[in-house]
Tab-separated table of C-alpha atoms and ligand atoms in Angstrom:
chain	number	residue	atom	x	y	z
K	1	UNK	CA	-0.617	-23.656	-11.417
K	2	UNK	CA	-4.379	-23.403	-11.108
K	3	UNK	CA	-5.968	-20.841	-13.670
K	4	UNK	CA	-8.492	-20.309	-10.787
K	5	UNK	CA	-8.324	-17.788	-8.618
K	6	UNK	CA	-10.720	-17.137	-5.161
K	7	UNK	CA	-10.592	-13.575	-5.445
K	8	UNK	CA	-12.437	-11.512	-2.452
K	9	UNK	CA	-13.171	-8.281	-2.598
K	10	UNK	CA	-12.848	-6.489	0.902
K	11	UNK	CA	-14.824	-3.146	0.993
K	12	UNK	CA	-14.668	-1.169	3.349
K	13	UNK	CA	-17.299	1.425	5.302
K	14	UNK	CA	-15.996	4.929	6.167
K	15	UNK	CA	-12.756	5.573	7.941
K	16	UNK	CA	-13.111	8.393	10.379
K	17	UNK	CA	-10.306	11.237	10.715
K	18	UNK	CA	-9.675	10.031	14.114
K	19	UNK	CA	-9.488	6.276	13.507
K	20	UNK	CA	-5.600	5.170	13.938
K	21	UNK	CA	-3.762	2.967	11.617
K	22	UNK	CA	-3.834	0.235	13.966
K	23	UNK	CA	-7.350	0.447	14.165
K	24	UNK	CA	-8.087	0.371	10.326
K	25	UNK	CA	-5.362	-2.192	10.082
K	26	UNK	CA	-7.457	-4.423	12.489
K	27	UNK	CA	-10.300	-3.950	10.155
K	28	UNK	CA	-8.484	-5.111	7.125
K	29	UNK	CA	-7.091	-8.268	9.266
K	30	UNK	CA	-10.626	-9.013	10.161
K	31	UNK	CA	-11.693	-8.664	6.583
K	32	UNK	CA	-8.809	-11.285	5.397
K	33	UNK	CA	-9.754	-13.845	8.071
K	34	UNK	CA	-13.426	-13.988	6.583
K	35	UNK	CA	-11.719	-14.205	3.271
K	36	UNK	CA	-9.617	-17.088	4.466
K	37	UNK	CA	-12.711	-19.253	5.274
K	38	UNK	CA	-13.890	-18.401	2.494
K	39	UNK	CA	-11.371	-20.325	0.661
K	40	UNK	CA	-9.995	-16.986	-0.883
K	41	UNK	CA	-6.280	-16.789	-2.486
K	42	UNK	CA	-6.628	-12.586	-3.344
K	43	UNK	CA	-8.143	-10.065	-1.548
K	44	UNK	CA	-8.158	-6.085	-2.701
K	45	UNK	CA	-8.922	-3.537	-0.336
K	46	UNK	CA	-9.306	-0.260	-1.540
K	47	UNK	CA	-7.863	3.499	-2.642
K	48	UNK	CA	-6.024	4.823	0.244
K	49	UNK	CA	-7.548	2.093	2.791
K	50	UNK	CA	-5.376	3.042	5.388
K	51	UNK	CA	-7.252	6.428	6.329
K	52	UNK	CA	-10.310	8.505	5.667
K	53	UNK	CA	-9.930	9.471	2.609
K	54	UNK	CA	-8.079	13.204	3.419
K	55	UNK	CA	-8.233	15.227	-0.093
K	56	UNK	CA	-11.668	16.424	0.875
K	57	UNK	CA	-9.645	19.019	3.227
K	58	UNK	CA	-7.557	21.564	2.332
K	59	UNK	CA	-4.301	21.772	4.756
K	60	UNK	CA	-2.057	24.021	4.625
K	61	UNK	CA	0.635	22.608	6.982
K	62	UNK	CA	2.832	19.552	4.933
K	63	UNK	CA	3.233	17.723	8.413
K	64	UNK	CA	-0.594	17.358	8.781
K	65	UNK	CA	-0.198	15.925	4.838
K	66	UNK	CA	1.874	13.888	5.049
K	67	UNK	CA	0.198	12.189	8.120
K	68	UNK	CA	-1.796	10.421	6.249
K	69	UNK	CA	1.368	8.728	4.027
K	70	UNK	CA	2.677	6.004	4.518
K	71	UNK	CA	6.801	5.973	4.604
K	72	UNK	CA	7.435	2.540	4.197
K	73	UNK	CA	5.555	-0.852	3.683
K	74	UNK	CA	5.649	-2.875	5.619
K	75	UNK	CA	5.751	-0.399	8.434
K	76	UNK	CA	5.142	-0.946	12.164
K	77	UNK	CA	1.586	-0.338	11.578
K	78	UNK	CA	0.925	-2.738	8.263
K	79	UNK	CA	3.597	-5.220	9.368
K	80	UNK	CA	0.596	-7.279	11.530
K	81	UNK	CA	-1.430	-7.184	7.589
K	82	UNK	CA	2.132	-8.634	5.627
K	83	UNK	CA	2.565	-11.380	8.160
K	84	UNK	CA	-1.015	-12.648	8.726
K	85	UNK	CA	-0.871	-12.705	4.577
K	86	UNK	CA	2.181	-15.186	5.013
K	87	UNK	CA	1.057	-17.213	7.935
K	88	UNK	CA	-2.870	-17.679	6.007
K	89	UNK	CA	-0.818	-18.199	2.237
K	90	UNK	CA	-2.953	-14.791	0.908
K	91	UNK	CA	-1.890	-12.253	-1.592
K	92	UNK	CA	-3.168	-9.225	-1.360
K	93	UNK	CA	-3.953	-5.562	-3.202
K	94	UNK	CA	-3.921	-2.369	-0.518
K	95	UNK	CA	-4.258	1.301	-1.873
K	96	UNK	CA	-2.838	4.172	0.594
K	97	UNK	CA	-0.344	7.358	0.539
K	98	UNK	CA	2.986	6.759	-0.626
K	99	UNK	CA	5.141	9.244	0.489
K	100	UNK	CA	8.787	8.515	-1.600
K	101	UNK	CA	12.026	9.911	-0.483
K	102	UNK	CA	14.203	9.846	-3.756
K	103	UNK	CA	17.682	10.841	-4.791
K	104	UNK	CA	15.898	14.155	-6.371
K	105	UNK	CA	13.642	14.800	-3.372
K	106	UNK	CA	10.012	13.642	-1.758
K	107	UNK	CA	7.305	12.806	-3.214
K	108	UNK	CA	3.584	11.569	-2.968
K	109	UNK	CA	2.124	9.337	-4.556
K	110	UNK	CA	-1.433	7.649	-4.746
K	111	UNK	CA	-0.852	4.031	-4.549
K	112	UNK	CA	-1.606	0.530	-4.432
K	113	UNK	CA	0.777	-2.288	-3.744
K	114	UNK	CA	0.219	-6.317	-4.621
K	115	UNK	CA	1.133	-8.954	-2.465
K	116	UNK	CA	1.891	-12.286	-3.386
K	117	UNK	CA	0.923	-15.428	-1.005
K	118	UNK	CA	3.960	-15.180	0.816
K	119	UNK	CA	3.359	-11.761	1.979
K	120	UNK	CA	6.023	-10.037	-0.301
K	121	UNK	CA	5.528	-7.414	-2.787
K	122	UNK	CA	4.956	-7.958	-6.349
K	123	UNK	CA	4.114	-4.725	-7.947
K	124	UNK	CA	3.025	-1.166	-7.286
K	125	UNK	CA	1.277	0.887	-9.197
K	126	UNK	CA	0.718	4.739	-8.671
K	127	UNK	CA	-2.973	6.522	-9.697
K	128	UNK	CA	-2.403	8.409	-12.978
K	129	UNK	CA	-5.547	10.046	-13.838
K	130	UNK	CA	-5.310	12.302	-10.544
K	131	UNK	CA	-8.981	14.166	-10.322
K	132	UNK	CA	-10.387	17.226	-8.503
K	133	UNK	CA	-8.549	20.505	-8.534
K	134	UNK	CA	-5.307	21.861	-6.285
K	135	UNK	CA	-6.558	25.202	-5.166
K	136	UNK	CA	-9.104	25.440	-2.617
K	137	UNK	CA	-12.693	25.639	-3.593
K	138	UNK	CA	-14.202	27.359	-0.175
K	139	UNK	CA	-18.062	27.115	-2.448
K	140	UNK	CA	-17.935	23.429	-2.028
K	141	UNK	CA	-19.228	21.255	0.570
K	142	UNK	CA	-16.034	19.344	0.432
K	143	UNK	CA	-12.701	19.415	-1.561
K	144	UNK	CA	-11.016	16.981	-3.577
K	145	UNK	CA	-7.702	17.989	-3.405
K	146	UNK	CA	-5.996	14.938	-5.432
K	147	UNK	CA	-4.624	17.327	-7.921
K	148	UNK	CA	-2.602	19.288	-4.702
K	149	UNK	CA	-1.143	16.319	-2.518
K	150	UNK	CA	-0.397	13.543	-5.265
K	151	UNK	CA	1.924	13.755	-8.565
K	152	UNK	CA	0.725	12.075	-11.561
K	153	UNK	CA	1.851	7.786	-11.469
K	154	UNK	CA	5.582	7.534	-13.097
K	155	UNK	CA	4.970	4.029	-13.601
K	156	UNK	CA	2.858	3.213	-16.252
K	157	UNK	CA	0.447	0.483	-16.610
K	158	UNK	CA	2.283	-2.522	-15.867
K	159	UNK	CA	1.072	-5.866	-15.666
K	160	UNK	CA	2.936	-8.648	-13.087
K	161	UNK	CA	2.831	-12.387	-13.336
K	162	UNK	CA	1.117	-13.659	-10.339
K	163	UNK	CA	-1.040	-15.544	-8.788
K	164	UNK	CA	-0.800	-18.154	-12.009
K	165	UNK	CA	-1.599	-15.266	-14.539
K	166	UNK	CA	-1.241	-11.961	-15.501
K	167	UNK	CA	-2.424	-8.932	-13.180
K	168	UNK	CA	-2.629	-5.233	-12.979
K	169	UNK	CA	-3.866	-2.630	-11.088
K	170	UNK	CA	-5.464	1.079	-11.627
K	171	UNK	CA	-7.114	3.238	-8.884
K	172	UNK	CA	-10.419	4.808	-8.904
K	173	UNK	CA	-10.653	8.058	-11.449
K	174	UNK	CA	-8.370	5.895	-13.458
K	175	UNK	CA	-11.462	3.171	-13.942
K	176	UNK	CA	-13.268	5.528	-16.032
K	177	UNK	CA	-10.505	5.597	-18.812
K	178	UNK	CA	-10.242	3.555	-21.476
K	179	UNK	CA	-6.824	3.798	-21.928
K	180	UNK	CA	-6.222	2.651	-18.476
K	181	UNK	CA	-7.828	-0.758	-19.498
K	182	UNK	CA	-6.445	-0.759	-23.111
K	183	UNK	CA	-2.631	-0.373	-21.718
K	184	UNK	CA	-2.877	-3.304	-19.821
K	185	UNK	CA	-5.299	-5.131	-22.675
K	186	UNK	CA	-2.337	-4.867	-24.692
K	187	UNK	CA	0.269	-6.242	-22.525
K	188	UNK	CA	-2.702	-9.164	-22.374
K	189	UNK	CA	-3.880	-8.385	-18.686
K	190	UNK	CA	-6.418	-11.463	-17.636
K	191	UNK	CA	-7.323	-9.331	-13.787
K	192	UNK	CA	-7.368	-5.742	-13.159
K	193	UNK	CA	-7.703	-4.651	-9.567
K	194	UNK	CA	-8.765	-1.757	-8.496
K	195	UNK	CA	-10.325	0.318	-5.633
K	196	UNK	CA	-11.993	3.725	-4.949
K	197	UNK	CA	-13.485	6.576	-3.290
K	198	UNK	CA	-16.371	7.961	-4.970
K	199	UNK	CA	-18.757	11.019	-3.794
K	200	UNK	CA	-22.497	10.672	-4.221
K	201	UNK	CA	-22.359	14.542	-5.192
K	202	UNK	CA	-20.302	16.281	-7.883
K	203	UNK	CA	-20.115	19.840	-6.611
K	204	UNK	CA	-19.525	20.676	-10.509
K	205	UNK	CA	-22.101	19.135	-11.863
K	206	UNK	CA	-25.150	17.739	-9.605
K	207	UNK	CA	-26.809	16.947	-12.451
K	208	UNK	CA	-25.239	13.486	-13.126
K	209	UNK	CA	-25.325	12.529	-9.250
K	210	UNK	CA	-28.255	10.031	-9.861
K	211	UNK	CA	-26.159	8.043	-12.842
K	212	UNK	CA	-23.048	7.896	-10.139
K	213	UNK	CA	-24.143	3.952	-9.804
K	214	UNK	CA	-24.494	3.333	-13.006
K	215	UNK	CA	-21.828	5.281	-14.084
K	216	UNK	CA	-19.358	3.367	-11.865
K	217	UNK	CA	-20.538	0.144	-12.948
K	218	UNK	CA	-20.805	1.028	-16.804
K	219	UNK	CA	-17.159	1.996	-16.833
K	220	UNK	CA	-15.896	-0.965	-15.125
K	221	UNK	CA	-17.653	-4.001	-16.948
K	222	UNK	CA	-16.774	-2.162	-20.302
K	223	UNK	CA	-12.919	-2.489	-19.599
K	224	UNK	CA	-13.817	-5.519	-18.726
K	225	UNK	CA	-15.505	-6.452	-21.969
K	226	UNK	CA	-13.413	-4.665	-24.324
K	227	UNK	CA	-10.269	-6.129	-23.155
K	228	UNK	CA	-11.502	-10.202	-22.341
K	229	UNK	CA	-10.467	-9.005	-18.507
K	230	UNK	CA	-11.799	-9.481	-15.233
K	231	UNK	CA	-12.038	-5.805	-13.416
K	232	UNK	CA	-12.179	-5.964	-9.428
K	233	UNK	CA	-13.433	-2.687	-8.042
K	234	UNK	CA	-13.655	-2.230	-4.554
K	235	UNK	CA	-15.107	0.753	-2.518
K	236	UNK	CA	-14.801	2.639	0.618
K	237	UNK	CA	-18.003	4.054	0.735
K	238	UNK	CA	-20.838	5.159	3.195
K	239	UNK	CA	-20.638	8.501	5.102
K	240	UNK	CA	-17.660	9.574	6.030
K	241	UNK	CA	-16.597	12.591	7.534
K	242	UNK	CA	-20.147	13.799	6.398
K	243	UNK	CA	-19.560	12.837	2.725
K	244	UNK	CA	-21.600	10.272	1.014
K	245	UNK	CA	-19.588	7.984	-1.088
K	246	UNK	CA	-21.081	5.143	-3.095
K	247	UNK	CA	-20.411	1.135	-2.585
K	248	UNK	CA	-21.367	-1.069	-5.038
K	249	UNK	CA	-18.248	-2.846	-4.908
K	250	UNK	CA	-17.975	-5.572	-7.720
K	251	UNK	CA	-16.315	-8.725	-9.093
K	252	UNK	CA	-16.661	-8.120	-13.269
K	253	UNK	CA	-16.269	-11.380	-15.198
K	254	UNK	CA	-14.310	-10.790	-19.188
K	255	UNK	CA	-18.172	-11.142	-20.251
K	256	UNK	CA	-18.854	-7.941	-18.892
K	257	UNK	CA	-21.504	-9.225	-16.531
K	258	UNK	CA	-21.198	-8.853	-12.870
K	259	UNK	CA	-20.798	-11.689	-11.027
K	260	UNK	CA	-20.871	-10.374	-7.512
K	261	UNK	CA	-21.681	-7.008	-5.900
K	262	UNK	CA	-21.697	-5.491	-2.241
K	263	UNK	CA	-25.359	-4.713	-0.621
K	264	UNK	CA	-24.111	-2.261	1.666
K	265	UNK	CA	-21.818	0.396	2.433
K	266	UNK	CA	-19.940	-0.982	5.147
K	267	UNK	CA	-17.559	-3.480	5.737
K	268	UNK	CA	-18.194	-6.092	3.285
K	269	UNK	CA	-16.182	-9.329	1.421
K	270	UNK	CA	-17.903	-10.459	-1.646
K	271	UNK	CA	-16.336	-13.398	-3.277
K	272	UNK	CA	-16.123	-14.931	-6.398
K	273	UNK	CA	-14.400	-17.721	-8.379
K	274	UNK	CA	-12.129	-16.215	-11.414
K	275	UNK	CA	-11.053	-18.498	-13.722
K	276	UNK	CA	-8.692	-16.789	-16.086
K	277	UNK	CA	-9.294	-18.647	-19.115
K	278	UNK	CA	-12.217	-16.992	-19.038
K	279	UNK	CA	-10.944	-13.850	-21.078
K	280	UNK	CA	-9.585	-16.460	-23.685
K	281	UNK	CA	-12.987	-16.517	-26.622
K	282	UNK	CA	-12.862	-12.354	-26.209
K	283	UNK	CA	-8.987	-12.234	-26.593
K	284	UNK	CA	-9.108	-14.994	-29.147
K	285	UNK	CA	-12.265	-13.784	-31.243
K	286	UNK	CA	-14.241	-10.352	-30.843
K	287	UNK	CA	-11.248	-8.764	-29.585
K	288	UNK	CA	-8.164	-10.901	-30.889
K	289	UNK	CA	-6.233	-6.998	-31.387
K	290	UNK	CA	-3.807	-8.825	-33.974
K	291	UNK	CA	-6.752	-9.357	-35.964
K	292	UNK	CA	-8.978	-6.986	-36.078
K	293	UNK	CA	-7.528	-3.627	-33.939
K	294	UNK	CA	-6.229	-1.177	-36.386
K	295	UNK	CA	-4.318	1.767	-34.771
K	296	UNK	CA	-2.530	2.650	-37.463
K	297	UNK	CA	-5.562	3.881	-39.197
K	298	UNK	CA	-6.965	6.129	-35.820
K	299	UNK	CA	-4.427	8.825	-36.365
K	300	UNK	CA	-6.239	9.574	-40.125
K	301	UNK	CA	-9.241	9.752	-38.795
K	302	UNK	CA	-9.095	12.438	-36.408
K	303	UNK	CA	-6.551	14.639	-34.227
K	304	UNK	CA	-7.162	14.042	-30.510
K	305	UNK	CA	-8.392	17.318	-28.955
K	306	UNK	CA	-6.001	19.271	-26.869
K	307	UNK	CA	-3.001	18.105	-28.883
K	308	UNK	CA	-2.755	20.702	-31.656
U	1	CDV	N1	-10.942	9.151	-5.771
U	1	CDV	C1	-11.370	9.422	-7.029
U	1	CDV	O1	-10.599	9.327	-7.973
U	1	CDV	N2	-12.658	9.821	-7.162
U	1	CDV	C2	-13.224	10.216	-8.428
U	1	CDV	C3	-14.324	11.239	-8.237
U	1	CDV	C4	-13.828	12.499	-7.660
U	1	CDV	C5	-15.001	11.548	-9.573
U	1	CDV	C6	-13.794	9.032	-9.195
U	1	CDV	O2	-13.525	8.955	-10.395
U	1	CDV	O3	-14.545	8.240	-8.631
């Protein structure tokens, strides 16, 4: 199987409260059939692409909540997504609201699902590092409720064998983790895919606003790096609901370097060729972790904070 892999990145410009799934699923079909003639085989879409994105409200009322979940995928509003996947042979990466009816109860879930060329699903991750706060904030221009209507992920880092090579996923807050990039690094992840929501303004503290860019990008292309990985981070960006959230979507090569980037804060596919073997010299050399990694000398060195 080829080591190459077309890989489109499909951001996307606000989502308005009152847009219906059909509607945003017609956006993500359109998105897919530029990818297509593009000659893509992958295309991510981003954190909870299937709505605006709803944390920045506080609800009180679980109905209204859990209208913007999703209760099964394929459901009668994705299936026309899974089977244009099939019928154009593309895989796919689509963050929304999972909303999980177990054996011990309900449950939501931030989450992103991978879809393999035949329009069936290969993995699914759910968001971990869950940020914001779960009480209201009424001082704030707009919440981020993540902390109220998601639990923390229950499924690890994985990593999947797809597409002719080995894949994960993360979403958003988790980008700015190393761990997040070092679980997979370890389980020798050659793609990580990943989307996300990101305010231009951090109500608690406006003074790093201006670095949001390069913050973004900084975190991103050193998982990338560190880990001889290509990161895929994909926005939903622009104004929305009268909050400005930043683009700059972006194809990260293992080098670090970006290798394509979104100019605007719409609807946008950028595209890029990944070959995988490209994360061989850092997994092989600078960063062979059999080598040179040395964990079980961390521990002497210092106690983590918060775990005393
Ligand atoms: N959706 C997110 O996880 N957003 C966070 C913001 C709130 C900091 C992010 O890390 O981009």
């Amino acid at each position: 199987m080829s080591r190459v892999i077309t890989l489109g990145a499909a951001q996307l410009g606000p989502i308005a409260q009152s847009e219906s799934r059909q509607q945003v699923v017609q956006r993500l079909i359109d998105l897919m059939k530029q990818a297509k003639t593009m000659g893509c085989d992958l295309v991510v879409y981003p954190e909870l692409a299937l709505t605006t994105f709803f944390p920045r409200w506080y609800m009180a009322d679980q109905a209204d909540i859990d209208a913007y979940f999703e209760r099964q995928l394929p459901g009668p509003d994705t299936q026309p997504l899974f089977d244009l996947a099939a019928q154009l042979g593309m895989g796919f990466c689509l963050g929304y609201g999972e909303l999980a009816v177990e054996a011990d109860g309900v449950h939501h879930y931030n989450s992103a699902i991978l879809v393999d060329s035949q329009g069936a699903i290969v993995g699914k991750y759910r968001k971990i590092h869950l940020p914001g706060h779960s009480e209201p904030e009424p001082w704030r221009a707009f919440q981020h409720l993540e902390k109220r209507y998601f639990e923390v992920g229950n499924l690890g880092f994985p990593v999947w064998q797809a597409f002719g090579g080995t894949l994960g996923m993360c979403i958003c807050n988790d980008r700015r983790w190393p761990e997040t990039y070092r679980v997979m690094g370890l389980q020798g992840v050659e793609m990580i895919l990943l989307g996300y929501n990101t305010p231009q303004h951090n109500p608690h503290d406006p003074s790093s606003d201006h670095l949001n860019h390069f913050h973004n990008h900084l975190s991103m292309q050193a998982g990338a790096y560190q880990n001889g990985t290509w990161v895929v981070g994909v926005a939903k960006c622009g104004r929305e609901e009268d909050c400005d959230m930043i683009g700059d979507s972006a194809i990260i090569a293992p080098s670090g370097e970006i290798v394509a980037k979104a100019l605007t804060v719409g609807d946008e596919l950028i595209v890029a060729r990944c070959d995988l073997d490209a994360g061989k010299p850092y997994k092989t050399t600078i960063f062979n972790f059999a080598a040179h990694r040395r964990p079980e000398h961390y521990g002497l060195i210092c106690q983590p904070m918060g775990t005393a």
